[in-house]
């Protein structure tokens, strides 16, 4: 964990106007602060406010988000708290100090890393299914190519979850994956009556959601292929 002193030093010294401007946001002076079009949602009128006095930003438009300079970096670069602090320390020449990790923090971190690992391997498995020989895989691949193009389909690591509801469960069993963690990550579900495990995603194109610099698969967006589902897109449930 980052030390309290380092956090305080960042909030004191990392100038929010500099940080927001360097993120490519075109700030215009207004009153005691600055305004711009919000970088976090699409808009034509400037509802994104930055107050250098308070060291805070806020969007009064559709997204309603706001916070301090660390929150801005986390949101803008889609990285975690620690990485945002490291970035700001480097940028403003602040010494980065850590306090030792507590047992609970360590447990949480290991669990999170384990879920990233399973998501990554599941994403690779889904990807291999998208390039499979079955008629349903071929149909899914052609939908993906039509919608996103060949290049983007490959780059984003798009995959295919078939309709039988047992493909991922079987893969997990044969590879010794941790089924409890997979339940937690929302990749599989358990039938309450029979206790049977099933694939949560069925008949869907699987789009991995990556965090930060693209290193972790934190979840999936899954697009319906049947045209019958009420939800065209489904996102992973919130997990660690
Ligand atoms: Zn906004």
PDB file of C-alpha atoms and ligand atoms in Angstrom:
ATOM      1  CA  UNK A   1       0.000   0.000   0.000  1.00  0.00           C
ATOM      2  CA  UNK A   2       1.119   3.518  -0.803  1.00  0.00           C
ATOM      3  CA  UNK A   3       2.032   5.517   2.308  1.00  0.00           C
ATOM      4  CA  UNK A   4      -0.165   8.335   3.611  1.00  0.00           C
ATOM      5  CA  UNK A   5       2.742  10.775   3.207  1.00  0.00           C
ATOM      6  CA  UNK A   6       3.122   9.945  -0.468  1.00  0.00           C
ATOM      7  CA  UNK A   7      -0.614  10.335  -1.048  1.00  0.00           C
ATOM      8  CA  UNK A   8      -0.593  13.721   0.710  1.00  0.00           C
ATOM      9  CA  UNK A   9       2.449  14.850  -1.300  1.00  0.00           C
ATOM     10  CA  UNK A  10       0.703  13.903  -4.548  1.00  0.00           C
ATOM     11  CA  UNK A  11      -2.448  15.832  -3.647  1.00  0.00           C
ATOM     12  CA  UNK A  12      -0.303  18.844  -2.655  1.00  0.00           C
ATOM     13  CA  UNK A  13       2.051  18.914  -5.603  1.00  0.00           C
ATOM     14  CA  UNK A  14       0.504  17.212  -8.626  1.00  0.00           C
ATOM     15  CA  UNK A  15      -1.137  20.180 -10.343  1.00  0.00           C
ATOM     16  CA  UNK A  16      -4.559  19.109 -11.573  1.00  0.00           C
ATOM     17  CA  UNK A  17      -4.647  21.644 -14.435  1.00  0.00           C
ATOM     18  CA  UNK A  18      -1.315  20.326 -15.750  1.00  0.00           C
ATOM     19  CA  UNK A  19      -2.428  16.705 -15.441  1.00  0.00           C
ATOM     20  CA  UNK A  20      -5.799  17.246 -17.138  1.00  0.00           C
ATOM     21  CA  UNK A  21      -4.211  19.353 -19.912  1.00  0.00           C
ATOM     22  CA  UNK A  22      -1.513  16.746 -20.523  1.00  0.00           C
ATOM     23  CA  UNK A  23      -4.297  14.197 -20.933  1.00  0.00           C
ATOM     24  CA  UNK A  24      -5.324  16.153 -24.038  1.00  0.00           C
ATOM     25  CA  UNK A  25      -8.299  17.977 -22.509  1.00  0.00           C
ATOM     26  CA  UNK A  26      -8.534  21.529 -23.880  1.00  0.00           C
ATOM     27  CA  UNK A  27      -9.268  23.602 -20.774  1.00  0.00           C
ATOM     28  CA  UNK A  28     -10.645  27.141 -21.078  1.00  0.00           C
ATOM     29  CA  UNK A  29     -10.550  29.628 -18.178  1.00  0.00           C
ATOM     30  CA  UNK A  30     -13.951  30.192 -16.571  1.00  0.00           C
ATOM     31  CA  UNK A  31     -14.469  32.018 -13.293  1.00  0.00           C
ATOM     32  CA  UNK A  32     -11.947  30.753 -10.746  1.00  0.00           C
ATOM     33  CA  UNK A  33     -11.342  27.542 -12.639  1.00  0.00           C
ATOM     34  CA  UNK A  34     -11.440  25.930 -16.069  1.00  0.00           C
ATOM     35  CA  UNK A  35     -14.011  24.166 -18.208  1.00  0.00           C
ATOM     36  CA  UNK A  36     -13.832  21.734 -21.143  1.00  0.00           C
ATOM     37  CA  UNK A  37     -15.887  19.128 -22.931  1.00  0.00           C
ATOM     38  CA  UNK A  38     -15.885  16.064 -20.728  1.00  0.00           C
ATOM     39  CA  UNK A  39     -13.262  13.473 -21.743  1.00  0.00           C
ATOM     40  CA  UNK A  40     -15.396  10.680 -20.265  1.00  0.00           C
ATOM     41  CA  UNK A  41     -18.604  11.101 -22.230  1.00  0.00           C
ATOM     42  CA  UNK A  42     -19.604  12.557 -25.593  1.00  0.00           C
ATOM     43  CA  UNK A  43     -20.837  16.117 -25.439  1.00  0.00           C
ATOM     44  CA  UNK A  44     -20.858  19.365 -27.399  1.00  0.00           C
ATOM     45  CA  UNK A  45     -21.173  21.826 -24.502  1.00  0.00           C
ATOM     46  CA  UNK A  46     -18.457  22.071 -21.871  1.00  0.00           C
ATOM     47  CA  UNK A  47     -19.711  20.621 -18.591  1.00  0.00           C
ATOM     48  CA  UNK A  48     -16.387  19.354 -17.282  1.00  0.00           C
ATOM     49  CA  UNK A  49     -15.078  21.681 -14.553  1.00  0.00           C
ATOM     50  CA  UNK A  50     -11.621  21.817 -12.979  1.00  0.00           C
ATOM     51  CA  UNK A  51     -10.899  23.776  -9.807  1.00  0.00           C
ATOM     52  CA  UNK A  52      -7.173  24.333  -9.198  1.00  0.00           C
ATOM     53  CA  UNK A  53      -7.947  25.833  -5.776  1.00  0.00           C
ATOM     54  CA  UNK A  54      -9.676  22.700  -4.554  1.00  0.00           C
ATOM     55  CA  UNK A  55      -7.598  20.322  -6.677  1.00  0.00           C
ATOM     56  CA  UNK A  56     -10.778  18.707  -7.950  1.00  0.00           C
ATOM     57  CA  UNK A  57     -12.633  18.016 -11.204  1.00  0.00           C
ATOM     58  CA  UNK A  58     -16.291  17.330 -11.823  1.00  0.00           C
ATOM     59  CA  UNK A  59     -18.522  16.620 -14.811  1.00  0.00           C
ATOM     60  CA  UNK A  60     -21.911  18.326 -14.529  1.00  0.00           C
ATOM     61  CA  UNK A  61     -23.051  16.526 -17.686  1.00  0.00           C
ATOM     62  CA  UNK A  62     -24.206  13.002 -18.442  1.00  0.00           C
ATOM     63  CA  UNK A  63     -21.523  11.021 -16.593  1.00  0.00           C
ATOM     64  CA  UNK A  64     -21.538  13.084 -13.391  1.00  0.00           C
ATOM     65  CA  UNK A  65     -18.093  11.841 -12.419  1.00  0.00           C
ATOM     66  CA  UNK A  66     -15.536  13.739 -10.405  1.00  0.00           C
ATOM     67  CA  UNK A  67     -12.745  13.544  -7.866  1.00  0.00           C
ATOM     68  CA  UNK A  68      -9.174  14.582  -7.193  1.00  0.00           C
ATOM     69  CA  UNK A  69      -6.077  14.369  -9.387  1.00  0.00           C
ATOM     70  CA  UNK A  70      -5.476  10.683  -8.565  1.00  0.00           C
ATOM     71  CA  UNK A  71      -9.084   9.806  -9.458  1.00  0.00           C
ATOM     72  CA  UNK A  72      -8.634  11.617 -12.758  1.00  0.00           C
ATOM     73  CA  UNK A  73      -5.534   9.624 -13.707  1.00  0.00           C
ATOM     74  CA  UNK A  74      -7.214   6.337 -12.683  1.00  0.00           C
ATOM     75  CA  UNK A  75     -10.262   7.146 -14.794  1.00  0.00           C
ATOM     76  CA  UNK A  76      -8.402   8.565 -17.760  1.00  0.00           C
ATOM     77  CA  UNK A  77      -5.759   5.845 -18.062  1.00  0.00           C
ATOM     78  CA  UNK A  78      -8.061   3.100 -16.682  1.00  0.00           C
ATOM     79  CA  UNK A  79      -5.474   2.021 -14.161  1.00  0.00           C
ATOM     80  CA  UNK A  80      -5.637   1.223 -10.446  1.00  0.00           C
ATOM     81  CA  UNK A  81      -4.898   3.504  -7.506  1.00  0.00           C
ATOM     82  CA  UNK A  82      -1.289   2.384  -7.007  1.00  0.00           C
ATOM     83  CA  UNK A  83      -0.392   2.756 -10.687  1.00  0.00           C
ATOM     84  CA  UNK A  84      -1.993   6.206 -10.811  1.00  0.00           C
ATOM     85  CA  UNK A  85       0.048   7.280  -7.770  1.00  0.00           C
ATOM     86  CA  UNK A  86       3.264   5.925  -9.326  1.00  0.00           C
ATOM     87  CA  UNK A  87       2.537   7.808 -12.542  1.00  0.00           C
ATOM     88  CA  UNK A  88       1.996  11.098 -10.680  1.00  0.00           C
ATOM     89  CA  UNK A  89       5.075  10.598  -8.475  1.00  0.00           C
ATOM     90  CA  UNK A  90       7.209  10.120 -11.558  1.00  0.00           C
ATOM     91  CA  UNK A  91       5.684  13.079 -13.364  1.00  0.00           C
ATOM     92  CA  UNK A  92       6.117  15.496 -10.421  1.00  0.00           C
ATOM     93  CA  UNK A  93       9.313  14.102  -8.909  1.00  0.00           C
ATOM     94  CA  UNK A  94       7.687  12.871  -5.713  1.00  0.00           C
ATOM     95  CA  UNK A  95       9.293  10.003  -3.752  1.00  0.00           C
ATOM     96  CA  UNK A  96       7.055   6.944  -3.882  1.00  0.00           C
ATOM     97  CA  UNK A  97       6.801   5.267  -0.464  1.00  0.00           C
ATOM     98  CA  UNK A  98       4.993   2.083   0.340  1.00  0.00           C
ATOM     99  CA  UNK A  99       3.752   0.651   3.591  1.00  0.00           C
ATOM    100  CA  UNK A 100       3.931  -3.127   3.940  1.00  0.00           C
ATOM    101  CA  UNK A 101       0.929  -5.024   2.604  1.00  0.00           C
ATOM    102  CA  UNK A 102      -1.435  -6.342   5.304  1.00  0.00           C
ATOM    103  CA  UNK A 103      -2.531  -9.994   5.277  1.00  0.00           C
ATOM    104  CA  UNK A 104      -6.008  -9.013   4.093  1.00  0.00           C
ATOM    105  CA  UNK A 105      -4.565  -6.865   1.283  1.00  0.00           C
ATOM    106  CA  UNK A 106      -2.304  -9.681   0.218  1.00  0.00           C
ATOM    107  CA  UNK A 107      -5.187 -12.140   0.171  1.00  0.00           C
ATOM    108  CA  UNK A 108      -7.274  -9.753  -1.940  1.00  0.00           C
ATOM    109  CA  UNK A 109      -4.435  -9.148  -4.348  1.00  0.00           C
ATOM    110  CA  UNK A 110      -3.749 -12.852  -4.836  1.00  0.00           C
ATOM    111  CA  UNK A 111      -7.444 -13.533  -5.406  1.00  0.00           C
ATOM    112  CA  UNK A 112      -7.668 -10.707  -7.938  1.00  0.00           C
ATOM    113  CA  UNK A 113      -4.581 -11.975  -9.756  1.00  0.00           C
ATOM    114  CA  UNK A 114      -6.020 -15.505  -9.802  1.00  0.00           C
ATOM    115  CA  UNK A 115      -9.235 -14.207 -11.396  1.00  0.00           C
ATOM    116  CA  UNK A 116      -7.239 -12.243 -14.001  1.00  0.00           C
ATOM    117  CA  UNK A 117      -5.379 -15.457 -14.815  1.00  0.00           C
ATOM    118  CA  UNK A 118      -8.558 -17.489 -15.255  1.00  0.00           C
ATOM    119  CA  UNK A 119     -10.158 -14.735 -17.358  1.00  0.00           C
ATOM    120  CA  UNK A 120      -7.064 -14.643 -19.572  1.00  0.00           C
ATOM    121  CA  UNK A 121      -7.066 -18.413 -20.111  1.00  0.00           C
ATOM    122  CA  UNK A 122     -10.850 -18.418 -20.684  1.00  0.00           C
ATOM    123  CA  UNK A 123     -10.403 -15.622 -23.244  1.00  0.00           C
ATOM    124  CA  UNK A 124      -7.814 -17.736 -25.074  1.00  0.00           C
ATOM    125  CA  UNK A 125     -10.136 -20.735 -24.968  1.00  0.00           C
ATOM    126  CA  UNK A 126     -13.068 -18.701 -26.351  1.00  0.00           C
ATOM    127  CA  UNK A 127     -10.748 -17.388 -29.025  1.00  0.00           C
ATOM    128  CA  UNK A 128      -9.756 -20.900 -30.095  1.00  0.00           C
ATOM    129  CA  UNK A 129     -13.467 -21.806 -30.313  1.00  0.00           C
ATOM    130  CA  UNK A 130     -14.103 -18.830 -32.607  1.00  0.00           C
ATOM    131  CA  UNK A 131     -11.619 -20.310 -35.048  1.00  0.00           C
ATOM    132  CA  UNK A 132     -13.111 -23.805 -34.771  1.00  0.00           C
ATOM    133  CA  UNK A 133     -14.544 -25.941 -37.542  1.00  0.00           C
ATOM    134  CA  UNK A 134     -18.162 -26.232 -36.382  1.00  0.00           C
ATOM    135  CA  UNK A 135     -20.855 -24.469 -38.432  1.00  0.00           C
ATOM    136  CA  UNK A 136     -21.789 -22.322 -35.395  1.00  0.00           C
ATOM    137  CA  UNK A 137     -18.152 -21.200 -34.969  1.00  0.00           C
ATOM    138  CA  UNK A 138     -17.900 -20.351 -38.669  1.00  0.00           C
ATOM    139  CA  UNK A 139     -21.144 -18.354 -38.458  1.00  0.00           C
ATOM    140  CA  UNK A 140     -19.887 -16.509 -35.351  1.00  0.00           C
ATOM    141  CA  UNK A 141     -16.586 -15.650 -37.038  1.00  0.00           C
ATOM    142  CA  UNK A 142     -18.392 -14.271 -40.049  1.00  0.00           C
ATOM    143  CA  UNK A 143     -20.605 -12.091 -37.809  1.00  0.00           C
ATOM    144  CA  UNK A 144     -17.456 -10.822 -36.063  1.00  0.00           C
ATOM    145  CA  UNK A 145     -15.726 -10.033 -39.354  1.00  0.00           C
ATOM    146  CA  UNK A 146     -18.776  -8.226 -40.705  1.00  0.00           C
ATOM    147  CA  UNK A 147     -19.214  -6.175 -37.600  1.00  0.00           C
ATOM    148  CA  UNK A 148     -15.652  -5.367 -36.539  1.00  0.00           C
ATOM    149  CA  UNK A 149     -13.462  -6.365 -39.487  1.00  0.00           C
ATOM    150  CA  UNK A 150     -10.817  -9.062 -39.610  1.00  0.00           C
ATOM    151  CA  UNK A 151      -8.019  -7.017 -38.103  1.00  0.00           C
ATOM    152  CA  UNK A 152      -9.933  -5.762 -35.088  1.00  0.00           C
ATOM    153  CA  UNK A 153     -11.369  -9.232 -34.448  1.00  0.00           C
ATOM    154  CA  UNK A 154      -7.805 -10.540 -34.120  1.00  0.00           C
ATOM    155  CA  UNK A 155      -6.380  -7.570 -32.227  1.00  0.00           C
ATOM    156  CA  UNK A 156      -9.087  -7.494 -29.586  1.00  0.00           C
ATOM    157  CA  UNK A 157      -8.845 -11.227 -28.981  1.00  0.00           C
ATOM    158  CA  UNK A 158     -12.513 -11.811 -29.749  1.00  0.00           C
ATOM    159  CA  UNK A 159     -13.898 -15.227 -28.879  1.00  0.00           C
ATOM    160  CA  UNK A 160     -16.981 -17.403 -29.203  1.00  0.00           C
ATOM    161  CA  UNK A 161     -19.093 -19.028 -26.472  1.00  0.00           C
ATOM    162  CA  UNK A 162     -21.124 -21.847 -28.048  1.00  0.00           C
ATOM    163  CA  UNK A 163     -24.700 -22.624 -27.147  1.00  0.00           C
ATOM    164  CA  UNK A 164     -24.468 -26.000 -25.424  1.00  0.00           C
ATOM    165  CA  UNK A 165     -23.572 -24.496 -22.057  1.00  0.00           C
ATOM    166  CA  UNK A 166     -20.954 -27.096 -21.141  1.00  0.00           C
ATOM    167  CA  UNK A 167     -17.947 -26.187 -23.235  1.00  0.00           C
ATOM    168  CA  UNK A 168     -16.170 -23.946 -20.720  1.00  0.00           C
ATOM    169  CA  UNK A 169     -17.069 -26.162 -17.751  1.00  0.00           C
ATOM    170  CA  UNK A 170     -15.519 -29.183 -19.481  1.00  0.00           C
ATOM    171  CA  UNK A 171     -12.446 -27.199 -20.463  1.00  0.00           C
ATOM    172  CA  UNK A 172     -12.073 -25.985 -16.848  1.00  0.00           C
ATOM    173  CA  UNK A 173     -12.376 -29.501 -15.429  1.00  0.00           C
ATOM    174  CA  UNK A 174      -9.875 -30.993 -17.842  1.00  0.00           C
ATOM    175  CA  UNK A 175      -7.398 -28.179 -17.131  1.00  0.00           C
ATOM    176  CA  UNK A 176      -7.765 -28.266 -13.349  1.00  0.00           C
ATOM    177  CA  UNK A 177      -9.072 -24.685 -13.141  1.00  0.00           C
ATOM    178  CA  UNK A 178     -10.478 -23.427  -9.835  1.00  0.00           C
ATOM    179  CA  UNK A 179     -14.255 -23.741 -10.314  1.00  0.00           C
ATOM    180  CA  UNK A 180     -15.067 -21.715  -7.190  1.00  0.00           C
ATOM    181  CA  UNK A 181     -13.109 -18.756  -8.532  1.00  0.00           C
ATOM    182  CA  UNK A 182     -14.786 -19.190 -11.909  1.00  0.00           C
ATOM    183  CA  UNK A 183     -18.181 -18.981 -10.211  1.00  0.00           C
ATOM    184  CA  UNK A 184     -17.010 -15.821  -8.450  1.00  0.00           C
ATOM    185  CA  UNK A 185     -15.746 -14.333 -11.707  1.00  0.00           C
ATOM    186  CA  UNK A 186     -19.152 -15.042 -13.257  1.00  0.00           C
ATOM    187  CA  UNK A 187     -17.749 -17.278 -16.000  1.00  0.00           C
ATOM    188  CA  UNK A 188     -19.868 -20.214 -14.916  1.00  0.00           C
ATOM    189  CA  UNK A 189     -23.082 -20.635 -12.956  1.00  0.00           C
ATOM    190  CA  UNK A 190     -24.571 -23.344 -10.769  1.00  0.00           C
ATOM    191  CA  UNK A 191     -28.114 -24.658 -11.184  1.00  0.00           C
ATOM    192  CA  UNK A 192     -29.719 -24.233  -7.761  1.00  0.00           C
ATOM    193  CA  UNK A 193     -31.888 -27.336  -8.081  1.00  0.00           C
ATOM    194  CA  UNK A 194     -29.517 -29.848  -9.617  1.00  0.00           C
ATOM    195  CA  UNK A 195     -26.208 -28.358  -8.459  1.00  0.00           C
ATOM    196  CA  UNK A 196     -24.943 -28.752 -12.009  1.00  0.00           C
ATOM    197  CA  UNK A 197     -22.423 -26.259 -13.350  1.00  0.00           C
ATOM    198  CA  UNK A 198     -23.051 -24.528 -16.662  1.00  0.00           C
ATOM    199  CA  UNK A 199     -21.358 -21.928 -18.891  1.00  0.00           C
ATOM    200  CA  UNK A 200     -22.711 -18.492 -18.038  1.00  0.00           C
ATOM    201  CA  UNK A 201     -22.178 -17.221 -21.592  1.00  0.00           C
ATOM    202  CA  UNK A 202     -23.933 -19.116 -24.388  1.00  0.00           C
ATOM    203  CA  UNK A 203     -24.286 -18.280 -28.091  1.00  0.00           C
ATOM    204  CA  UNK A 204     -22.282 -15.112 -27.670  1.00  0.00           C
ATOM    205  CA  UNK A 205     -19.306 -13.307 -29.119  1.00  0.00           C
ATOM    206  CA  UNK A 206     -16.909 -12.736 -26.251  1.00  0.00           C
ATOM    207  CA  UNK A 207     -15.096  -9.402 -26.104  1.00  0.00           C
ATOM    208  CA  UNK A 208     -12.377  -9.345 -23.413  1.00  0.00           C
ATOM    209  CA  UNK A 209     -12.320  -6.160 -21.288  1.00  0.00           C
ATOM    210  CA  UNK A 210      -8.735  -5.242 -20.503  1.00  0.00           C
ATOM    211  CA  UNK A 211      -7.583  -2.950 -17.740  1.00  0.00           C
ATOM    212  CA  UNK A 212      -4.755  -0.474 -17.652  1.00  0.00           C
ATOM    213  CA  UNK A 213      -2.041  -1.091 -20.198  1.00  0.00           C
ATOM    214  CA  UNK A 214      -3.918  -4.102 -21.499  1.00  0.00           C
ATOM    215  CA  UNK A 215      -2.280  -6.569 -19.159  1.00  0.00           C
ATOM    216  CA  UNK A 216      -5.312  -7.930 -17.288  1.00  0.00           C
ATOM    217  CA  UNK A 217      -8.563  -9.364 -18.596  1.00  0.00           C
ATOM    218  CA  UNK A 218     -10.916  -7.988 -15.928  1.00  0.00           C
ATOM    219  CA  UNK A 219     -14.110  -9.261 -17.540  1.00  0.00           C
ATOM    220  CA  UNK A 220     -16.069  -9.726 -20.743  1.00  0.00           C
ATOM    221  CA  UNK A 221     -18.705  -8.028 -22.818  1.00  0.00           C
ATOM    222  CA  UNK A 222     -20.749 -10.736 -24.511  1.00  0.00           C
ATOM    223  CA  UNK A 223     -22.786 -10.044 -27.650  1.00  0.00           C
ATOM    224  CA  UNK A 224     -25.827 -12.200 -28.419  1.00  0.00           C
ATOM    225  CA  UNK A 225     -25.667 -14.234 -31.637  1.00  0.00           C
ATOM    226  CA  UNK A 226     -29.163 -15.749 -31.625  1.00  0.00           C
ATOM    227  CA  UNK A 227     -31.129 -12.511 -32.032  1.00  0.00           C
ATOM    228  CA  UNK A 228     -33.542 -13.963 -29.475  1.00  0.00           C
ATOM    229  CA  UNK A 229     -31.941 -12.785 -26.261  1.00  0.00           C
ATOM    230  CA  UNK A 230     -33.480  -9.761 -24.578  1.00  0.00           C
ATOM    231  CA  UNK A 231     -29.995  -8.527 -23.746  1.00  0.00           C
ATOM    232  CA  UNK A 232     -27.969  -7.910 -26.881  1.00  0.00           C
ATOM    233  CA  UNK A 233     -24.893  -7.312 -24.748  1.00  0.00           C
ATOM    234  CA  UNK A 234     -24.173  -8.768 -21.322  1.00  0.00           C
ATOM    235  CA  UNK A 235     -21.245  -7.732 -19.124  1.00  0.00           C
ATOM    236  CA  UNK A 236     -19.477  -9.854 -16.534  1.00  0.00           C
ATOM    237  CA  UNK A 237     -20.863  -9.481 -13.070  1.00  0.00           C
ATOM    238  CA  UNK A 238     -18.858  -7.371 -10.659  1.00  0.00           C
ATOM    239  CA  UNK A 239     -16.138  -9.438  -9.063  1.00  0.00           C
ATOM    240  CA  UNK A 240     -12.799  -8.866  -7.395  1.00  0.00           C
TER     241      UNK A 240
HETATM  242 ZN1  LIG B   1     -18.866  13.629 -18.318  1.00  0.00          ZN
END
